Coordinates of C-alpha atoms and ligand atoms in Angstrom, one line a residue:
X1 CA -35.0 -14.9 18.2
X2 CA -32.2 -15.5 15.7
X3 CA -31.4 -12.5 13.2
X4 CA -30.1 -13.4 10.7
X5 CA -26.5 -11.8 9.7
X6 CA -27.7 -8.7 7.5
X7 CA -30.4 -7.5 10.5
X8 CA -27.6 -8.3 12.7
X9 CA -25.2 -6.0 11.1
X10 CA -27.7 -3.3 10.7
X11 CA -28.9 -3.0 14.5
X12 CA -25.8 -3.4 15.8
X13 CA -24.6 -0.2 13.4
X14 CA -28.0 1.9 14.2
X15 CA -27.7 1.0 17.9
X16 CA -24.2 2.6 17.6
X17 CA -25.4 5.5 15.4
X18 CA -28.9 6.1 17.7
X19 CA -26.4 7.1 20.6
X20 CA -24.3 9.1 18.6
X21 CA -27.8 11.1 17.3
X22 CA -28.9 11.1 20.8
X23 CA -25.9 13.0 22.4
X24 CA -26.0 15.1 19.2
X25 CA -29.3 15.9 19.5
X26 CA -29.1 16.3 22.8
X27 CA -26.0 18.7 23.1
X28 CA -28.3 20.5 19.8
X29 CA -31.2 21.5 22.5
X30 CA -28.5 22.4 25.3
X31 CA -26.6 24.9 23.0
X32 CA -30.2 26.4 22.1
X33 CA -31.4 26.5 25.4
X34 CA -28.5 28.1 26.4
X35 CA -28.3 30.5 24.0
X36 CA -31.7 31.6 24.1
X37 CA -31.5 31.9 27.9
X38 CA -28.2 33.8 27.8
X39 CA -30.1 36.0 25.0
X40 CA -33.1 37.1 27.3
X41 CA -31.2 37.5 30.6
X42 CA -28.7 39.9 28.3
X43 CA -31.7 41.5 27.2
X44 CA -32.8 41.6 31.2
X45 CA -29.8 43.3 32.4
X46 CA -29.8 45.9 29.9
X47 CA -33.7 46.5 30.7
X48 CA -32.6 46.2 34.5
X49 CA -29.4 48.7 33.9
X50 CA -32.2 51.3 32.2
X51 CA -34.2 51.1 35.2
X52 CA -31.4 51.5 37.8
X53 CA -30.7 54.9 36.6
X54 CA -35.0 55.9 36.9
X55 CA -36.1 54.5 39.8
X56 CA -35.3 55.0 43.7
X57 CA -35.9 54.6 47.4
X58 CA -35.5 57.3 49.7
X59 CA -36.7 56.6 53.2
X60 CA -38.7 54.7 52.1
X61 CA -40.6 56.6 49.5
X62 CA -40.1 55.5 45.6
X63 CA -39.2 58.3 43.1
X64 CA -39.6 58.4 39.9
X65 CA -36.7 60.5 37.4
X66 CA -39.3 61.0 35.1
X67 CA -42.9 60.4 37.0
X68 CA -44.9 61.0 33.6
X69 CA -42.9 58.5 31.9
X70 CA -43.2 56.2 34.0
X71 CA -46.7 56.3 33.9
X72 CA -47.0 56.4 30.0
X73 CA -44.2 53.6 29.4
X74 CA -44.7 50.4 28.0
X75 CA -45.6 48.1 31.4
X76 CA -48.8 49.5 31.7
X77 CA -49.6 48.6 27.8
X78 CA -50.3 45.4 26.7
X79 CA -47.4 44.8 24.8
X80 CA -45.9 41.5 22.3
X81 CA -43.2 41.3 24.6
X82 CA -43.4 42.9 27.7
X83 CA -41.0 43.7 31.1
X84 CA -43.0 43.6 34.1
X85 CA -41.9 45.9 36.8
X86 CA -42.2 45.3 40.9
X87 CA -40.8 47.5 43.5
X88 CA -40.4 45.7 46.8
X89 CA -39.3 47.0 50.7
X90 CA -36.8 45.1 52.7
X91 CA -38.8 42.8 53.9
X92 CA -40.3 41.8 49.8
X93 CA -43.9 43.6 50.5
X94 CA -45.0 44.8 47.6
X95 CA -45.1 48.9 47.0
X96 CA -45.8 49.5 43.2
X97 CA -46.3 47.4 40.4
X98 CA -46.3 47.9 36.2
X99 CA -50.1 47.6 35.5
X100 CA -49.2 44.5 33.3
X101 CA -48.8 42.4 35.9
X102 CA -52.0 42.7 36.9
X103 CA -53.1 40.7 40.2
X104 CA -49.9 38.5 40.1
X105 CA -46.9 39.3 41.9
X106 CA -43.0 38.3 41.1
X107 CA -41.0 36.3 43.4
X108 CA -38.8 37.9 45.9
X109 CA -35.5 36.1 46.7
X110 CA -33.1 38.7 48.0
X111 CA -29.5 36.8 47.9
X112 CA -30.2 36.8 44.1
X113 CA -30.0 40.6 43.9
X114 CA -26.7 40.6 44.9
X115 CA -25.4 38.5 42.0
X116 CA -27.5 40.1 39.5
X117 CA -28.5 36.5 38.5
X118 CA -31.9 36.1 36.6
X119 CA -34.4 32.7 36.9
X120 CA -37.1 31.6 35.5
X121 CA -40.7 31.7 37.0
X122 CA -44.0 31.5 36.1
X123 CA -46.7 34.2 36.9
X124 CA -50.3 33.3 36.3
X125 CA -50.4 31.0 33.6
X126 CA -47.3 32.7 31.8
X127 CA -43.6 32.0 32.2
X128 CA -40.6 34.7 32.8
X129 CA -37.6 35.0 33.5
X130 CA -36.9 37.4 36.2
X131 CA -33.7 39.2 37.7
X132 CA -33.7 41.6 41.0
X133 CA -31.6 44.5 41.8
X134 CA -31.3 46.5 45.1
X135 CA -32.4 50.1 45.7
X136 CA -29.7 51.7 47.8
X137 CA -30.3 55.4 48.6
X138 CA -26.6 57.2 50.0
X139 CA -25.4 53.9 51.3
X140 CA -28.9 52.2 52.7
X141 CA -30.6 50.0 51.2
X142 CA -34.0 50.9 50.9
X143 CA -35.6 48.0 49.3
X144 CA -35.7 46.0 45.5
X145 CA -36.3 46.4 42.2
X146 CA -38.0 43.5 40.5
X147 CA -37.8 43.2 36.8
X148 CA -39.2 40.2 34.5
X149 CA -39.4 39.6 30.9
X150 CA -41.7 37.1 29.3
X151 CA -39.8 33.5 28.5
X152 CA -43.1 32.4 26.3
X153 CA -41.3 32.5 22.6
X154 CA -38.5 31.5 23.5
X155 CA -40.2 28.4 25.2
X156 CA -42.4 27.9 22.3
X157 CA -39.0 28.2 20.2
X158 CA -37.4 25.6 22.5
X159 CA -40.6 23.3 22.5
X160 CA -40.4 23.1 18.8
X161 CA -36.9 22.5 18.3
X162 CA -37.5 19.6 21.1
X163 CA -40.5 18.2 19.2
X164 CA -38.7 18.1 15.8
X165 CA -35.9 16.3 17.2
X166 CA -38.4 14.0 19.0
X167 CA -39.9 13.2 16.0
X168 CA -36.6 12.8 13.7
X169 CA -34.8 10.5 15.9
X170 CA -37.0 7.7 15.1
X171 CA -37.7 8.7 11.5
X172 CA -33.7 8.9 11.1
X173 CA -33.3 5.8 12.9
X174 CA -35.5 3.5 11.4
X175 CA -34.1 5.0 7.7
X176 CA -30.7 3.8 8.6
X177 CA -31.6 0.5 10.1
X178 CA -33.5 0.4 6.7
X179 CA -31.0 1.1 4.4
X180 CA -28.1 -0.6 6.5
X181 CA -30.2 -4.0 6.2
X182 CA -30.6 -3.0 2.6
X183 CA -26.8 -2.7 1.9
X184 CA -25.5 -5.4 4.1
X185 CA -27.8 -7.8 1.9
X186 CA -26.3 -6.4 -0.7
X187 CA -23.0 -7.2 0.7
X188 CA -23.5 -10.8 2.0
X189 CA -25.3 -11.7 -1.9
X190 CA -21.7 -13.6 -2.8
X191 CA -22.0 -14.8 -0.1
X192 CA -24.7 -16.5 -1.0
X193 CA -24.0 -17.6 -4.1
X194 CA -21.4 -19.4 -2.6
X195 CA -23.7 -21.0 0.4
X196 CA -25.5 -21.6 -3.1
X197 CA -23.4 -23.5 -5.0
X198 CA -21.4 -25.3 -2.3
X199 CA -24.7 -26.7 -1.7
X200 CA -25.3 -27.8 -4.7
X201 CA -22.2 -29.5 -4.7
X202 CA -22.0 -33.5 -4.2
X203 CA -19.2 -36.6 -4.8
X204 CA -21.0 -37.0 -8.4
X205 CA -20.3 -33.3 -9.7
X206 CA -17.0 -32.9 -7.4
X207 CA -15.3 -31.1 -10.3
X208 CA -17.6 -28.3 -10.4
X209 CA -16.1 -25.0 -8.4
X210 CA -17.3 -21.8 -7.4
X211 CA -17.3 -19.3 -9.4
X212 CA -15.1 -16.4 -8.1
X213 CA -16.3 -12.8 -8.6
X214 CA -14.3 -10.2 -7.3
X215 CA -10.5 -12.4 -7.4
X216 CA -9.5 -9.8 -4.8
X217 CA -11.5 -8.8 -2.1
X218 CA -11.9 -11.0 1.1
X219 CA -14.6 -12.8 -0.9
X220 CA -12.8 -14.0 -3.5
X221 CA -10.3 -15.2 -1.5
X222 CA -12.7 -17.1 0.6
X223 CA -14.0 -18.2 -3.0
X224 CA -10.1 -19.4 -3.9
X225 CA -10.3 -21.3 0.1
X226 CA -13.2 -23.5 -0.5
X227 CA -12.5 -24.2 -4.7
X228 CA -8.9 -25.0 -3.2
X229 CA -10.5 -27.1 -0.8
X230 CA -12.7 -28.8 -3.3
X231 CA -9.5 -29.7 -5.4
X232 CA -8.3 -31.3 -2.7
X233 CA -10.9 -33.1 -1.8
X234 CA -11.5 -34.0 -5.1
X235 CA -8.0 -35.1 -5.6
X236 CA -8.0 -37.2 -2.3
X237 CA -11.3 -39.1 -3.8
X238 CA -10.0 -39.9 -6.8
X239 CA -6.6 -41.5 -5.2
X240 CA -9.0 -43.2 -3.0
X241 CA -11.2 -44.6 -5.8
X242 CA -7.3 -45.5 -8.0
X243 CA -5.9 -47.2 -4.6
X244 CA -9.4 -49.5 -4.8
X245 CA -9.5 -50.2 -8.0
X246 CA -5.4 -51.2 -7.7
X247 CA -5.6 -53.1 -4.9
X248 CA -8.6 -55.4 -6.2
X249 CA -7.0 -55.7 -9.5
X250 CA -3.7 -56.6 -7.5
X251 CA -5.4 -59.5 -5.3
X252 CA -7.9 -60.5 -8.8
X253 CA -4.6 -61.9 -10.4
X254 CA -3.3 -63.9 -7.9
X255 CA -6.9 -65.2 -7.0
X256 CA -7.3 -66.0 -11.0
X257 CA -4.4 -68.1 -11.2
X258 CA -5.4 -69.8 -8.1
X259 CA -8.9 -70.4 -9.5
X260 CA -7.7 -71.4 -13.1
X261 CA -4.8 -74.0 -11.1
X262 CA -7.6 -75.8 -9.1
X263 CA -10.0 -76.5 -11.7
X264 CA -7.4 -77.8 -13.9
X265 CA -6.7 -79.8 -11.0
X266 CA -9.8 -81.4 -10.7
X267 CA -11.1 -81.5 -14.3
X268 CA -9.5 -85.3 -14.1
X269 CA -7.3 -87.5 -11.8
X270 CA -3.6 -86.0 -11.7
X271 CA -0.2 -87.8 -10.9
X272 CA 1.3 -86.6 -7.7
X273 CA 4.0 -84.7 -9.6
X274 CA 1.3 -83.2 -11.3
X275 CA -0.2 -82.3 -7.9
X276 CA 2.9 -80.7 -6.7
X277 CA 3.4 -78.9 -9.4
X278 CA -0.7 -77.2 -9.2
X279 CA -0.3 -76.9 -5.6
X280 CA 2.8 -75.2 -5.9
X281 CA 1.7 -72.7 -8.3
X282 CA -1.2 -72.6 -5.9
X283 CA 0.9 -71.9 -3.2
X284 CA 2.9 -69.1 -4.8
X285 CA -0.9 -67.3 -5.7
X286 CA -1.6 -67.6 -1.9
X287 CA 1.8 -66.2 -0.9
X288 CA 1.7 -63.3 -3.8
X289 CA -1.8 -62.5 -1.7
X290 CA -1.2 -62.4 1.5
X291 CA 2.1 -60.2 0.8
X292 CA 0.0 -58.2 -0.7
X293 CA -2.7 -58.2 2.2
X294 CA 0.1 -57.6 4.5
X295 CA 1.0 -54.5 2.9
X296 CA -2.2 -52.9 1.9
X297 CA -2.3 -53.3 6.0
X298 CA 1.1 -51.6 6.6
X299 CA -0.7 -49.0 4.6
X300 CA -3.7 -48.7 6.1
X301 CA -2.6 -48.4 9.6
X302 CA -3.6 -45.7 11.5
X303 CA -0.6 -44.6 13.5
X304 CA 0.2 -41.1 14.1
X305 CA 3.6 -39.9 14.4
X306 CA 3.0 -38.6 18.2
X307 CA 2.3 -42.1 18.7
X308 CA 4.9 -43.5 17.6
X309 CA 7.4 -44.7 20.7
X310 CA 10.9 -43.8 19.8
X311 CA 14.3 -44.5 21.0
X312 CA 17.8 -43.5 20.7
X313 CA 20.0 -46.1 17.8
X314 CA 23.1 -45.8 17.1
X315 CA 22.8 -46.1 12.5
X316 CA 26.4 -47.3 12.3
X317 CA 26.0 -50.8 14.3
X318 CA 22.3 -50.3 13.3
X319 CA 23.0 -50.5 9.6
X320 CA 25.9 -52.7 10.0
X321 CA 23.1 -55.6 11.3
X322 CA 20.8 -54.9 8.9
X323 CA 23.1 -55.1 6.2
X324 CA 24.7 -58.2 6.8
X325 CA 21.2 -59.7 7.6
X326 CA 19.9 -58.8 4.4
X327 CA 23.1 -59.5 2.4
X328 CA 22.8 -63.5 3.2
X329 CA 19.0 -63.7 3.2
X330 CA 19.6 -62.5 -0.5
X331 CA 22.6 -63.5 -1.3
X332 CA 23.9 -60.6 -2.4
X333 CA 27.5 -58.4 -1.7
X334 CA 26.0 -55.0 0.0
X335 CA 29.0 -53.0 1.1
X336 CA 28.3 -50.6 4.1
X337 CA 30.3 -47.0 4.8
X338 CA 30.4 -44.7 7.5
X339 CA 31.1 -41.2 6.7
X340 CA 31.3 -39.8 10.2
X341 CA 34.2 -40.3 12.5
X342 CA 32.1 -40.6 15.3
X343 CA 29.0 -42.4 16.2
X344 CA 25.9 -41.1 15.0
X345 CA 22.9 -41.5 17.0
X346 CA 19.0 -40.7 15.8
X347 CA 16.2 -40.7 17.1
X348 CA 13.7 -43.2 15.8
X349 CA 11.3 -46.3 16.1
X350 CA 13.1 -49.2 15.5
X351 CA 10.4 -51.5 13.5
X352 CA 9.8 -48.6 11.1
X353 CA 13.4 -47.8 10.6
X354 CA 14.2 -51.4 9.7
X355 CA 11.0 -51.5 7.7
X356 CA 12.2 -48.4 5.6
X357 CA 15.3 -49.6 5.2
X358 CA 14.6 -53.6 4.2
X359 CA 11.8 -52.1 1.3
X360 CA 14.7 -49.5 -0.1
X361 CA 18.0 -52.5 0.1
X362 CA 15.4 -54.8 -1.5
X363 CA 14.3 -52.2 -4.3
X364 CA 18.2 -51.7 -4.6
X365 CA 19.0 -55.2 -5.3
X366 CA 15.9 -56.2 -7.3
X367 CA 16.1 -53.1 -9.8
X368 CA 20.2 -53.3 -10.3
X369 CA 21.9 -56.6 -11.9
X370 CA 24.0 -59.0 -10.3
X371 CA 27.6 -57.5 -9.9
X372 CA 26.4 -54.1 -9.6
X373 CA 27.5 -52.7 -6.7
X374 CA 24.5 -51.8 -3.2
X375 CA 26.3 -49.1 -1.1
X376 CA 24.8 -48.3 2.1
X377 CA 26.0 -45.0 3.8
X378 CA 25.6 -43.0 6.7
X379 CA 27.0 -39.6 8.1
X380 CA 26.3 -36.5 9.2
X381 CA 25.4 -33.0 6.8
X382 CA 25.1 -30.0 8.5
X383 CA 24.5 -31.9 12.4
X384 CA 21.9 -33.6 10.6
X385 CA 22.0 -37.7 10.4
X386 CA 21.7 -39.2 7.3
X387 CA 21.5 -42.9 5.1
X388 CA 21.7 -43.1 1.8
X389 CA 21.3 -46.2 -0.4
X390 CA 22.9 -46.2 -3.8
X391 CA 22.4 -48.5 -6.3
X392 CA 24.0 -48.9 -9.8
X393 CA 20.5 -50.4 -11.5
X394 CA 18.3 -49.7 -14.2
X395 CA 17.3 -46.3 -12.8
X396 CA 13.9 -44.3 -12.9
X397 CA 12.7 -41.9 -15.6
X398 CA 12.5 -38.3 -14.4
X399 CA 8.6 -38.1 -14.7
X400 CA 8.3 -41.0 -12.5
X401 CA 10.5 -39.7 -9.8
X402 CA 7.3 -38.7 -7.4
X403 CA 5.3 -41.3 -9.0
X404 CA 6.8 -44.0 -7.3
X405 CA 5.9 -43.1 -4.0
X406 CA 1.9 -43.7 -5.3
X407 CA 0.7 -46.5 -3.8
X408 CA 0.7 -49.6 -6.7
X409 CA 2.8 -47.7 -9.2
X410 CA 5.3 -49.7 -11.1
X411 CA 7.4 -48.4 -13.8
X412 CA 6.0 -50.6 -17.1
X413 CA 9.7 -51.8 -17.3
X414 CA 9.5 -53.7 -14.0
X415 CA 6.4 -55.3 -15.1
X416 CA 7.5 -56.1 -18.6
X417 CA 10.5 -57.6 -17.1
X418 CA 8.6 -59.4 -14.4
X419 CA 10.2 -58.4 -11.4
X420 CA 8.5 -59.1 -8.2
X421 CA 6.6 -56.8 -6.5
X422 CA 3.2 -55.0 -5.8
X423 CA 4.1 -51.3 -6.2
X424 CA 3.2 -50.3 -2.4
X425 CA 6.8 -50.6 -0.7
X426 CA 7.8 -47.2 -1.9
X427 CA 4.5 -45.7 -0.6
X428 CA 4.7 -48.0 2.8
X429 CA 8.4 -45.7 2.9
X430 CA 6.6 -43.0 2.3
X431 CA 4.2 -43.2 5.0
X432 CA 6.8 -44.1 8.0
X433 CA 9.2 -42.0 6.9
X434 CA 6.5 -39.4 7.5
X435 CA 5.6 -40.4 10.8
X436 CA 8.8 -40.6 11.9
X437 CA 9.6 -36.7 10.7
X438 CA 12.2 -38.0 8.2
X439 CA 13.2 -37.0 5.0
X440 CA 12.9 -38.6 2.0
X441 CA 14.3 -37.7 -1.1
X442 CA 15.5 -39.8 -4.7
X443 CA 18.5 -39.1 -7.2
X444 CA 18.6 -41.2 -10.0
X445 CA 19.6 -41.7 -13.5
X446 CA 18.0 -43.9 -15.8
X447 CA 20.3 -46.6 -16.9
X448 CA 23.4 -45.2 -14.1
X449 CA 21.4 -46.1 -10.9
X450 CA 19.6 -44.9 -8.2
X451 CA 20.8 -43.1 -4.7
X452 CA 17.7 -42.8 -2.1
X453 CA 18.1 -40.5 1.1
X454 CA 16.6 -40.4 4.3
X455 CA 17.9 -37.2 6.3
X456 CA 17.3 -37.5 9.9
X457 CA 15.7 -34.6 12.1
X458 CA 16.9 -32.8 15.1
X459 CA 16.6 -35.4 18.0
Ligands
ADP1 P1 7.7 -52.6 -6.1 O1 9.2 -52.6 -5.9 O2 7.0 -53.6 -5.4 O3 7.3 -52.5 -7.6 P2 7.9 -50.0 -4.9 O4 6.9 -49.1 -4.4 O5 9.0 -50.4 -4.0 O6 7.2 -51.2 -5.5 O7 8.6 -49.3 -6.1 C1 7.8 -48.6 -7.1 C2 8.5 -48.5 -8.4 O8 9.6 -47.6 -8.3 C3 9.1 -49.8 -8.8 O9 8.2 -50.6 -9.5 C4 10.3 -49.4 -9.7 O10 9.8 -49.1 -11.0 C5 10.7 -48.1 -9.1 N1 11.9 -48.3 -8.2 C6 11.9 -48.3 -6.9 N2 13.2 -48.5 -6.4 C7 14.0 -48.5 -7.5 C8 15.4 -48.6 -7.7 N3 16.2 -48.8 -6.7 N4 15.9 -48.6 -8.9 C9 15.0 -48.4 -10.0 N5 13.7 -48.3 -9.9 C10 13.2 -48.4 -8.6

């Protein structure tokens, strides 16, 4: 059977509290017991001690101290709450008895008289408690003295006190359980509210949150948790839907030229410089496409950095290939310095390294004119590796500093000015660099250039 969490809470507490009330309870009835014991046997020995001094044994014979008292007192009345009296020889035969006690007899046990220690009995249909002292007459001991009181209130008192408890543990119990289930539910209702409103929460009303009640008990903070969560979550969508909506409008262009090139094409027969010409434009739509393609792929694939298989590269004859590679594919002067006196080795994967470092050159010499100068540099900060590629270009605008790392964002200026590109090589960067465990980070100025810095972690 599954309870659910307030019933939960609630018997596990009155389980807890029933055996606390049970050894209360319990050690309750002891203490009475015992105190109402101790009472009567007190009462016992002083009733014993009274007789001691009245009664005695000589050869055999009992005396009485005062006979006609003796035959007045109380045990032969019926009293409230009467002693009964037996005198016993050595051997526990019975010589005299209090009237009282009728036909019934008390229990002989003579290694009790020697430690004046009272028990309880019953006689007839009555219970006592009973103590026995011996008769010694100059030195002999002549027989016993039996004396027993009646132990019938205080067993009735005992009874009660048993059947109320009997009777209040349950009733107690089942008022806690009650009022526990009562207050957990009360305490678990945010909870709900939440389970609630989470629920009613779906991709089409993602910007809804849950309200937060108390801001700053454990409930509002689990509150803050899941409204945090949502954000994100939220956020995460909405990049998702912008990336879609990019990347089709990014591959609609190219495929609209391409479309609007071959039906002027075919609207009527062409010269072949004509058809060079279309094709060409054609061409350049494909290409435009499937760079594209190529880097929404980059983008998309899944490789964690654990993954990733790295080795150990010396940056400066690293970046001194890679330089001079890209300085005559592009045609361009890229100067190269090493601020370290010593070799610097890091530990990294070699494709994504080179891919980082083609996208950020490339970004260098597309956003900076001509004869400005492309510095490459490496060193070491603080036993930490480290590139940086400096450019003397247009620059970015402060606001756009993190923006550029969005996938498909281009500063307007690049597009006004038509400069090649698709927007994701930054966010490509982005993504390896991350893998990789490096550090990226952009200075830049807009108008004086642009420095970009990848710092290297411990190997
Ligand atoms: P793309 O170069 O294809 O536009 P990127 O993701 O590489 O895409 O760059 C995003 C934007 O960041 C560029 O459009 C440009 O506005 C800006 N940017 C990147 N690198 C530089 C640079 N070195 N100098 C100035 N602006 C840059």
């Amino acid at each position: 059977m599954k309870l659910a969490y307030k019933e939960r809470i609630a018997s596990r507490l009155t389980l807890v509290t029933a055996l606390i009330i049970l050894v209360v309870f319990w050690v309750i009835y002891l203490v009475a017991n015992f105190t109402v014991v101790t009472n009567i046997d007190r009462e016992l020995g002083l009733e014993t001690d009274k007789h001691r001094g009245e009664i005695f044994m000589i050869n055999g014979e009992i005396r009485f101290l005062h006979m006609d008292e003796w035959q007045e007192m109380e045990h032969s009345q019926i009293q409230l709450n009467p002693i009964f009296i037996e005198i016993v020889d050595l051997e526990g035969n019975s010589m005299d008895r209090s009237p009282n006690l009728r036909e019934n007899h008390l229990s002989f046990s003579p290694e009790k008289s020697a430690r004046k220690e009272a028990w309880t009995l019953r006689i007839g249909a009555s219970e006592v408690r009973q103590m026995q002292i011996p008769l010694i007459n100059a030195g002999k001991l002549e027989g016993y003295l039996l004396l027993a009181k009646s132990f019938e209130d205080s067993r009735e008192l005992l009874n009660n006190l048993r059947n109320v408890l009997l009777v209040l543990y349950p009733v107690i119990l089942l008022s806690l359980f009650l009022t526990m289930r009562y207050l957990a539910g009360k305490s678990i209702e945010p909870i709900q509210q939440i389970i609630r409103k989470t629920n009613q929460i779906t991709q089409s009303n993602l910007n809804e949150r849950v309200p937060v009640a108390e801001p700053n008990d454990e409930i509002g903070q689990l509150t803050r948790s899941i409204n945090e969560l949502l954000e994100r979550l939220e956020a995460s969508l909405n990049r998702e839907k912008q990336f879609t909506s990019d990347a089709s409008h990014e591959l609609r262009t190219p495929l609209s030229v391409l479309r609007g090139t071959l039906e002027v094409l075919i609207r009527k027969p062409r010269n072949s410089e004509e058809y060079v010409e279309k094709i060409k434009t054609a061409l350049s739509s494909i290409d435009r496409m499937s760079a594209t393609i190529d880097q929404l792929l980059a983008l998309a694939r899944e490789e964690k950095g654990k993954n990733l298989v790295k080795e150990e590269l010396e940056l400066i004859t690293f970046l001194e290939e890679i330089v001079d590679q890209l300085a005559n594919e592009q045609q361009r002067k890229i100067s190269f310095r090493c601020e370290s006196g010593v070799p610097v080795f890091v530990n990294a994967n070699e494709k994504s390294l080179q891919m980082i470092l083609g996208n950020l050159i490339q970004n260098a010499i597309k956003y900076s004119g001509p004869d400005t100068e492309i510095l490459v540099k490496t060193g070491v900060s603080q036993t930490l590796p480290y590139i940086e590629i400096c450019d003397a270009g247009s620059g970015i605008s402060p606001e756009y500093l993190e923006k550029i790392f969005d996938p498909f964002f281009r500063e307007k200026e690049a597009v006004d000015q038509l400069i090649p590109g698709t927007g994701l090589g930054l966010a490509i960067v982005k993504k390896l660099a991350m893998e990789s465990g490096i550090k990226i980070s952009v200075s830049s100025e807009k108008g004086s250039g642009s420095t970009f810095r990848l710092d290297f972690p411990i190997s």
